[in-house]
Amino acid sequence: MAVNTSSRQSAEVWTPSDLKSSKRFLLDDFIAGCIGGGSSVVVGHPLDTVKTRLQAGKGYRNSLHCVLTIYRKETVMGFFKGMSFPLASITIYNSVVFGFFSNTQRLISKYRYGDGRHPCGMVDLTVASMLTGLVSVGLGAPVDLVKIRLQMQTQMVLAENLNLAGNVPHGTNIPLRSIAIPTQRFYRGPVHCISSILQTEGLQGLYRGAGAMILRDVPGYTLYFIPYTIFCNLLKPDGTSSLHPGSIWLAGGLAGSISWVTATPADVVKSRLQADAQLQRKYKGILHCIVHSYKTEGAQVFFRGASVNAVRGFPMSATMFLTYELSLQFFRSF
């Protein structure tokens, strides 16, 4: 990311106008992160639905088969199932992520170099990235849980219907609408989903899979911001402090693909734990989920959806970083 591009030498004296400008810059990071998050959801949600179905669902041979199945059974709208909640919440989530990351860099620079505007080194960026990943789980875990529950509803209905079909004589047709499934709770929307989880599982239910999410996001954000910074430095023209929008887009996309592909194993475990609570609980925890998945499906199960993550991660992250950087430039032009 374009970190500390407006930095001054530590020997300079801050004036009241500098302090006012600094406070405005702190707010700019949060607002720009909010705008970037919203744009990335619109771009990435369809493939996010495919990824979730592949990782937590069954019956899909590969990514293409999953895409075609969703389209045939649920039309195009099936790819956008559960998007309203992420669109509203991930804007806030990304605002916190980018705002926290930028301000953590400033705090580290202030502590290590005596000036919050001093450019961060790779060690500083790594610490800031890891702390950002840890903090993000507090807000991101409930958001991911609700999104996955909504995305998986059709998958769960089909699986339950398949189990019931095995208990009736061959050739008997049972309309899906005529079946009462007492163990299956359907969610009418995000608010109803949150309310149902709180009633049946308590507050801790909203954080199911949070441990796996920490395993995903702490290294994931490190492999998100660090590659982005490296690519930006490589693509930056000599003697200039600003990047071409195309370079920002490319650097963000490559960083997103790298981060999501390496995070796929932990993402599989997280998705399974979060989708698991809809029916009878299958997994007791992270370790049990890992062992059970390995025994029943082999090591390849932990890379399920990796190709979708790579494809999805590029446009989603490219859009996020480009929108974020352009928003910052716009705000700071005044």
Short mmCIF file of C-alpha atoms in Angstrom, two decimals:
data_model
loop_
_atom_site.label_atom_id
_atom_site.label_comp_id
_atom_site.label_asym_id
_atom_site.label_seq_id
_atom_site.Cartn_x
_atom_site.Cartn_y
_atom_site.Cartn_z
CA MET A 1 0.00 0.00 0.00
CA ALA A 2 1.13 3.58 -0.49
CA VAL A 3 2.48 3.88 3.02
CA ASN A 4 3.72 7.20 4.32
CA THR A 5 4.03 8.76 0.87
CA SER A 6 3.56 12.17 2.43
CA SER A 7 6.14 11.62 5.18
CA ARG A 8 8.43 14.41 6.29
CA GLN A 9 11.80 14.25 7.96
CA SER A 10 11.66 13.64 11.71
CA ALA A 11 13.57 16.85 12.35
CA GLU A 12 10.69 19.01 11.19
CA VAL A 13 8.50 20.70 13.79
CA TRP A 14 4.76 20.00 13.82
CA THR A 15 2.52 23.05 13.61
CA PRO A 16 -1.18 23.20 14.69
CA SER A 17 -2.15 22.89 11.03
CA ASP A 18 0.01 19.76 10.74
CA LEU A 19 -1.81 18.22 13.71
CA LYS A 20 -5.20 19.04 12.21
CA SER A 21 -4.13 17.56 8.88
CA SER A 22 -2.82 14.43 10.62
CA LYS A 23 -6.15 13.87 12.36
CA ARG A 24 -7.96 14.25 9.05
CA PHE A 25 -5.60 11.69 7.47
CA LEU A 26 -6.44 9.23 10.25
CA LEU A 27 -10.12 9.57 9.39
CA ASP A 28 -9.42 9.36 5.65
CA ASP A 29 -8.00 5.83 6.06
CA PHE A 30 -11.23 4.62 7.65
CA ILE A 31 -13.48 6.26 5.05
CA ALA A 32 -11.37 5.03 2.11
CA GLY A 33 -11.34 1.52 3.59
CA CYS A 34 -15.13 1.63 3.82
CA ILE A 35 -15.49 2.57 0.15
CA GLY A 36 -12.95 -0.04 -0.93
CA GLY A 37 -14.70 -2.75 1.08
CA GLY A 38 -18.09 -2.07 -0.48
CA SER A 39 -16.73 -2.19 -4.02
CA SER A 40 -14.87 -5.45 -3.36
CA VAL A 41 -18.01 -7.19 -2.07
CA VAL A 42 -19.95 -6.49 -5.26
CA VAL A 43 -17.07 -7.81 -7.39
CA GLY A 44 -16.17 -10.85 -5.28
CA HIS A 45 -19.41 -12.19 -3.79
CA PRO A 46 -20.49 -14.49 -6.67
CA LEU A 47 -17.20 -16.41 -6.56
CA ASP A 48 -17.28 -16.28 -2.75
CA THR A 49 -20.58 -18.20 -2.90
CA VAL A 50 -18.96 -20.81 -5.17
CA LYS A 51 -15.98 -21.07 -2.82
CA THR A 52 -18.21 -21.58 0.22
CA ARG A 53 -20.29 -24.27 -1.49
CA LEU A 54 -17.14 -26.13 -2.57
CA GLN A 55 -15.53 -25.99 0.87
CA ALA A 56 -18.52 -26.66 3.12
CA GLY A 57 -20.95 -28.40 0.79
CA LYS A 58 -21.04 -31.72 -1.00
CA GLY A 59 -22.04 -32.99 -4.42
CA TYR A 60 -19.85 -30.70 -6.52
CA ARG A 61 -17.20 -32.35 -8.71
CA ASN A 62 -15.22 -29.15 -9.36
CA SER A 63 -15.55 -25.38 -9.59
CA LEU A 64 -17.22 -25.39 -13.01
CA HIS A 65 -19.74 -28.03 -11.92
CA CYS A 66 -20.53 -25.95 -8.85
CA VAL A 67 -21.09 -22.81 -10.94
CA LEU A 68 -23.38 -24.63 -13.38
CA THR A 69 -25.32 -26.34 -10.59
CA ILE A 70 -25.98 -23.07 -8.77
CA TYR A 71 -27.07 -21.40 -12.00
CA ARG A 72 -29.41 -24.23 -13.03
CA LYS A 73 -31.07 -24.66 -9.66
CA GLU A 74 -31.05 -21.08 -8.34
CA THR A 75 -30.49 -18.85 -11.41
CA VAL A 76 -28.07 -15.92 -11.32
CA MET A 77 -29.52 -14.73 -8.02
CA GLY A 78 -28.07 -17.82 -6.34
CA PHE A 79 -24.59 -16.35 -6.70
CA PHE A 80 -25.65 -13.25 -4.76
CA LYS A 81 -27.32 -15.09 -1.91
CA GLY A 82 -26.40 -13.53 1.42
CA MET A 83 -24.76 -10.46 -0.15
CA SER A 84 -26.85 -7.79 1.57
CA PHE A 85 -25.28 -8.42 4.96
CA PRO A 86 -21.64 -8.45 3.75
CA LEU A 87 -22.31 -5.35 1.67
CA ALA A 88 -23.49 -3.49 4.75
CA SER A 89 -21.04 -5.00 7.23
CA ILE A 90 -17.84 -5.52 5.23
CA THR A 91 -17.76 -1.83 4.40
CA ILE A 92 -17.41 -1.25 8.15
CA TYR A 93 -15.09 -4.24 8.49
CA ASN A 94 -12.68 -2.97 5.82
CA SER A 95 -12.86 0.49 7.28
CA VAL A 96 -11.57 -0.96 10.56
CA VAL A 97 -8.95 -3.13 8.82
CA PHE A 98 -7.40 -0.36 6.70
CA GLY A 99 -7.80 2.26 9.40
CA PHE A 100 -6.23 0.03 12.05
CA PHE A 101 -3.40 -1.06 9.74
CA SER A 102 -2.47 2.50 8.77
CA ASN A 103 -2.66 3.84 12.31
CA THR A 104 -0.72 0.90 13.73
CA GLN A 105 2.08 1.75 11.30
CA ARG A 106 2.07 5.31 12.60
CA LEU A 107 2.21 4.13 16.22
CA ILE A 108 5.08 1.76 15.46
CA SER A 109 6.99 4.50 13.65
CA LYS A 110 6.35 6.89 16.53
CA TYR A 111 7.64 4.32 19.04
CA ARG A 112 10.67 3.14 17.04
CA TYR A 113 11.75 6.30 15.22
CA GLY A 114 10.19 9.08 17.24
CA ASP A 115 8.07 10.23 14.29
CA GLY A 116 4.76 8.72 13.23
CA ARG A 117 5.40 9.81 9.66
CA HIS A 118 8.65 7.85 9.30
CA PRO A 119 8.38 5.12 6.61
CA CYS A 120 7.95 1.62 8.03
CA GLY A 121 10.38 -1.21 7.35
CA MET A 122 9.33 -4.77 6.50
CA VAL A 123 9.47 -5.88 10.14
CA ASP A 124 7.20 -2.99 11.09
CA LEU A 125 4.77 -3.85 8.29
CA THR A 126 4.75 -7.50 9.34
CA VAL A 127 3.86 -6.63 12.93
CA ALA A 128 1.16 -4.19 11.79
CA SER A 129 -0.27 -6.81 9.38
CA MET A 130 -0.39 -9.56 12.01
CA LEU A 131 -2.06 -7.29 14.57
CA THR A 132 -4.58 -6.23 11.93
CA GLY A 133 -5.41 -9.87 11.19
CA LEU A 134 -5.91 -10.59 14.89
CA VAL A 135 -8.14 -7.56 15.50
CA SER A 136 -10.17 -8.17 12.34
CA VAL A 137 -11.51 -11.48 13.68
CA GLY A 138 -13.49 -9.71 16.40
CA LEU A 139 -15.67 -8.05 13.78
CA GLY A 140 -15.18 -10.42 10.87
CA ALA A 141 -16.14 -13.73 12.52
CA PRO A 142 -19.86 -12.90 12.98
CA VAL A 143 -19.99 -11.38 9.49
CA ASP A 144 -18.49 -14.49 7.91
CA LEU A 145 -20.72 -16.80 9.94
CA VAL A 146 -23.96 -15.11 8.86
CA LYS A 147 -22.78 -14.91 5.25
CA ILE A 148 -21.93 -18.61 5.13
CA ARG A 149 -25.18 -19.67 6.82
CA LEU A 150 -27.17 -17.75 4.21
CA GLN A 151 -25.04 -19.00 1.34
CA MET A 152 -25.38 -22.63 2.46
CA GLN A 153 -29.16 -22.77 2.93
CA THR A 154 -29.96 -24.26 -0.47
CA GLN A 155 -27.09 -26.73 -0.18
CA MET A 156 -28.40 -27.91 3.19
CA VAL A 157 -31.96 -28.33 1.90
CA LEU A 158 -30.75 -30.50 -0.97
CA ALA A 159 -28.61 -32.62 1.34
CA GLU A 160 -31.47 -33.10 3.79
CA ASN A 161 -33.86 -33.97 0.96
CA LEU A 162 -31.35 -36.52 -0.35
CA ASN A 163 -31.18 -38.22 3.05
CA LEU A 164 -34.94 -38.38 3.30
CA ALA A 165 -35.24 -39.78 -0.23
CA GLY A 166 -33.20 -42.77 0.83
CA ASN A 167 -35.85 -43.73 3.40
CA VAL A 168 -38.81 -44.11 1.01
CA PRO A 169 -39.64 -46.86 -1.53
CA HIS A 170 -37.93 -46.61 -4.90
CA GLY A 171 -39.83 -44.53 -7.40
CA THR A 172 -41.76 -42.53 -4.82
CA ASN A 173 -41.69 -38.83 -5.57
CA ILE A 174 -41.76 -36.49 -2.58
CA PRO A 175 -42.20 -32.79 -3.35
CA LEU A 176 -39.65 -30.77 -1.43
CA ARG A 177 -42.28 -28.27 -0.28
CA SER A 178 -44.33 -31.00 1.37
CA ILE A 179 -41.50 -32.10 3.64
CA ALA A 180 -41.29 -30.81 7.19
CA ILE A 181 -37.72 -30.77 8.44
CA PRO A 182 -37.79 -30.07 12.18
CA THR A 183 -33.99 -29.97 12.56
CA GLN A 184 -33.48 -27.48 9.74
CA ARG A 185 -33.83 -23.80 10.52
CA PHE A 186 -34.29 -21.54 7.54
CA TYR A 187 -33.21 -17.93 7.73
CA ARG A 188 -35.38 -15.23 6.21
CA GLY A 189 -32.47 -12.79 6.11
CA PRO A 190 -29.39 -11.54 7.99
CA VAL A 191 -31.32 -10.12 10.97
CA HIS A 192 -33.34 -13.31 11.39
CA CYS A 193 -30.15 -15.36 11.07
CA ILE A 194 -28.40 -13.40 13.82
CA SER A 195 -31.48 -13.59 16.05
CA SER A 196 -31.81 -17.34 15.53
CA ILE A 197 -28.13 -17.99 16.30
CA LEU A 198 -28.31 -15.92 19.48
CA GLN A 199 -31.42 -17.79 20.62
CA THR A 200 -30.14 -21.28 19.90
CA GLU A 201 -26.37 -20.97 20.40
CA GLY A 202 -25.88 -17.81 22.43
CA LEU A 203 -23.34 -15.07 21.79
CA GLN A 204 -20.54 -17.62 21.40
CA GLY A 205 -22.44 -19.06 18.46
CA LEU A 206 -21.67 -15.95 16.43
CA TYR A 207 -17.96 -16.67 16.94
CA ARG A 208 -18.00 -20.31 15.89
CA GLY A 209 -14.94 -20.82 13.69
CA ALA A 210 -13.19 -17.74 15.10
CA GLY A 211 -10.14 -19.81 16.09
CA ALA A 212 -9.75 -21.07 12.52
CA MET A 213 -10.28 -17.54 11.30
CA ILE A 214 -7.33 -16.37 13.42
CA LEU A 215 -5.20 -19.09 11.83
CA ARG A 216 -6.33 -17.80 8.45
CA ASP A 217 -6.20 -14.02 8.92
CA VAL A 218 -3.04 -13.44 10.97
CA PRO A 219 -0.75 -14.94 8.30
CA GLY A 220 -3.29 -14.04 5.60
CA TYR A 221 -3.09 -10.30 6.18
CA THR A 222 0.69 -10.53 6.42
CA LEU A 223 0.71 -12.12 2.96
CA TYR A 224 -1.74 -9.45 1.84
CA PHE A 225 -0.14 -6.16 2.81
CA ILE A 226 3.52 -7.22 2.46
CA PRO A 227 3.28 -8.43 -1.18
CA TYR A 228 1.19 -5.37 -2.02
CA THR A 229 3.90 -3.10 -0.63
CA ILE A 230 6.63 -5.01 -2.48
CA PHE A 231 4.76 -4.95 -5.80
CA CYS A 232 4.01 -1.25 -5.41
CA ASN A 233 7.70 -0.51 -4.84
CA LEU A 234 8.65 -2.59 -7.89
CA LEU A 235 6.05 -0.90 -10.10
CA LYS A 236 6.69 2.64 -8.84
CA PRO A 237 8.40 4.86 -11.43
CA ASP A 238 11.76 6.27 -10.36
CA GLY A 239 11.60 9.70 -8.78
CA THR A 240 7.83 9.76 -8.26
CA SER A 241 5.79 9.24 -5.13
CA SER A 242 2.54 8.17 -6.78
CA LEU A 243 1.58 5.04 -8.66
CA HIS A 244 -0.39 4.73 -11.86
CA PRO A 245 -3.92 3.32 -11.17
CA GLY A 246 -3.07 0.34 -13.36
CA SER A 247 -0.07 -0.47 -11.17
CA ILE A 248 -2.19 -0.21 -8.02
CA TRP A 249 -4.78 -2.52 -9.58
CA LEU A 250 -2.12 -5.09 -10.57
CA ALA A 251 -0.31 -4.98 -7.21
CA GLY A 252 -3.57 -5.35 -5.28
CA GLY A 253 -4.78 -8.22 -7.45
CA LEU A 254 -1.54 -10.19 -7.16
CA ALA A 255 -1.42 -9.64 -3.39
CA GLY A 256 -5.00 -10.82 -3.05
CA SER A 257 -4.40 -14.01 -5.03
CA ILE A 258 -1.28 -14.85 -3.00
CA SER A 259 -3.03 -14.22 0.30
CA TRP A 260 -6.18 -16.19 -0.47
CA VAL A 261 -4.43 -19.21 -1.98
CA THR A 262 -2.09 -19.60 1.01
CA ALA A 263 -5.02 -19.14 3.41
CA THR A 264 -7.17 -21.83 1.74
CA PRO A 265 -6.47 -24.70 4.23
CA ALA A 266 -7.50 -22.60 7.23
CA ASP A 267 -10.37 -21.15 5.23
CA VAL A 268 -11.73 -24.65 4.54
CA VAL A 269 -11.71 -25.49 8.26
CA LYS A 270 -13.35 -22.16 9.12
CA SER A 271 -16.10 -22.58 6.52
CA ARG A 272 -16.88 -26.11 7.69
CA LEU A 273 -17.09 -25.10 11.34
CA GLN A 274 -19.34 -22.14 10.56
CA ALA A 275 -21.66 -24.07 8.25
CA ASP A 276 -21.74 -27.10 10.57
CA ALA A 277 -24.13 -25.67 13.14
CA GLN A 278 -27.07 -25.59 10.76
CA LEU A 279 -27.66 -29.32 11.05
CA GLN A 280 -26.61 -31.71 13.80
CA ARG A 281 -23.17 -30.67 15.00
CA LYS A 282 -20.50 -32.75 13.25
CA TYR A 283 -17.29 -31.09 14.43
CA LYS A 284 -16.29 -30.61 18.07
CA GLY A 285 -13.61 -28.05 17.28
CA ILE A 286 -10.74 -27.07 15.00
CA LEU A 287 -8.60 -30.15 15.57
CA HIS A 288 -11.54 -32.52 15.25
CA CYS A 289 -12.60 -30.83 12.02
CA ILE A 290 -9.07 -31.16 10.59
CA VAL A 291 -8.72 -34.84 11.58
CA HIS A 292 -12.24 -35.81 10.48
CA SER A 293 -11.92 -34.03 7.13
CA TYR A 294 -8.53 -35.63 6.48
CA LYS A 295 -9.73 -39.15 7.34
CA THR A 296 -12.89 -38.95 5.27
CA GLU A 297 -11.73 -36.91 2.27
CA GLY A 298 -7.93 -36.92 2.24
CA ALA A 299 -5.41 -34.09 2.28
CA GLN A 300 -6.78 -32.60 -0.93
CA VAL A 301 -9.86 -31.43 0.94
CA PHE A 302 -7.84 -28.61 2.51
CA PHE A 303 -7.15 -27.16 -0.92
CA ARG A 304 -10.76 -27.32 -2.07
CA GLY A 305 -11.68 -23.98 -3.54
CA ALA A 306 -8.05 -22.86 -3.94
CA SER A 307 -8.51 -22.16 -7.65
CA VAL A 308 -11.66 -20.17 -6.93
CA ASN A 309 -9.79 -18.27 -4.22
CA ALA A 310 -7.02 -17.39 -6.67
CA VAL A 311 -9.44 -16.22 -9.36
CA ARG A 312 -11.73 -14.44 -6.89
CA GLY A 313 -8.89 -12.89 -4.91
CA PHE A 314 -7.46 -10.99 -7.88
CA PRO A 315 -10.41 -8.81 -9.00
CA MET A 316 -11.72 -8.47 -5.46
CA SER A 317 -8.43 -7.23 -3.99
CA ALA A 318 -7.51 -5.23 -7.09
CA THR A 319 -10.81 -3.36 -6.83
CA MET A 320 -10.42 -2.88 -3.09
CA PHE A 321 -6.90 -1.45 -3.19
CA LEU A 322 -7.55 0.69 -6.27
CA THR A 323 -10.72 2.18 -4.77
CA TYR A 324 -8.97 2.68 -1.43
CA GLU A 325 -5.95 4.45 -2.92
CA LEU A 326 -8.01 6.63 -5.27
CA SER A 327 -10.33 7.57 -2.40
CA LEU A 328 -7.33 8.58 -0.29
CA GLN A 329 -5.95 10.68 -3.14
CA PHE A 330 -9.34 12.35 -3.55
CA PHE A 331 -9.74 13.15 0.15
CA ARG A 332 -6.18 14.42 0.50
CA SER A 333 -6.42 16.65 -2.58
CA PHE A 334 -8.48 19.18 -0.62
#
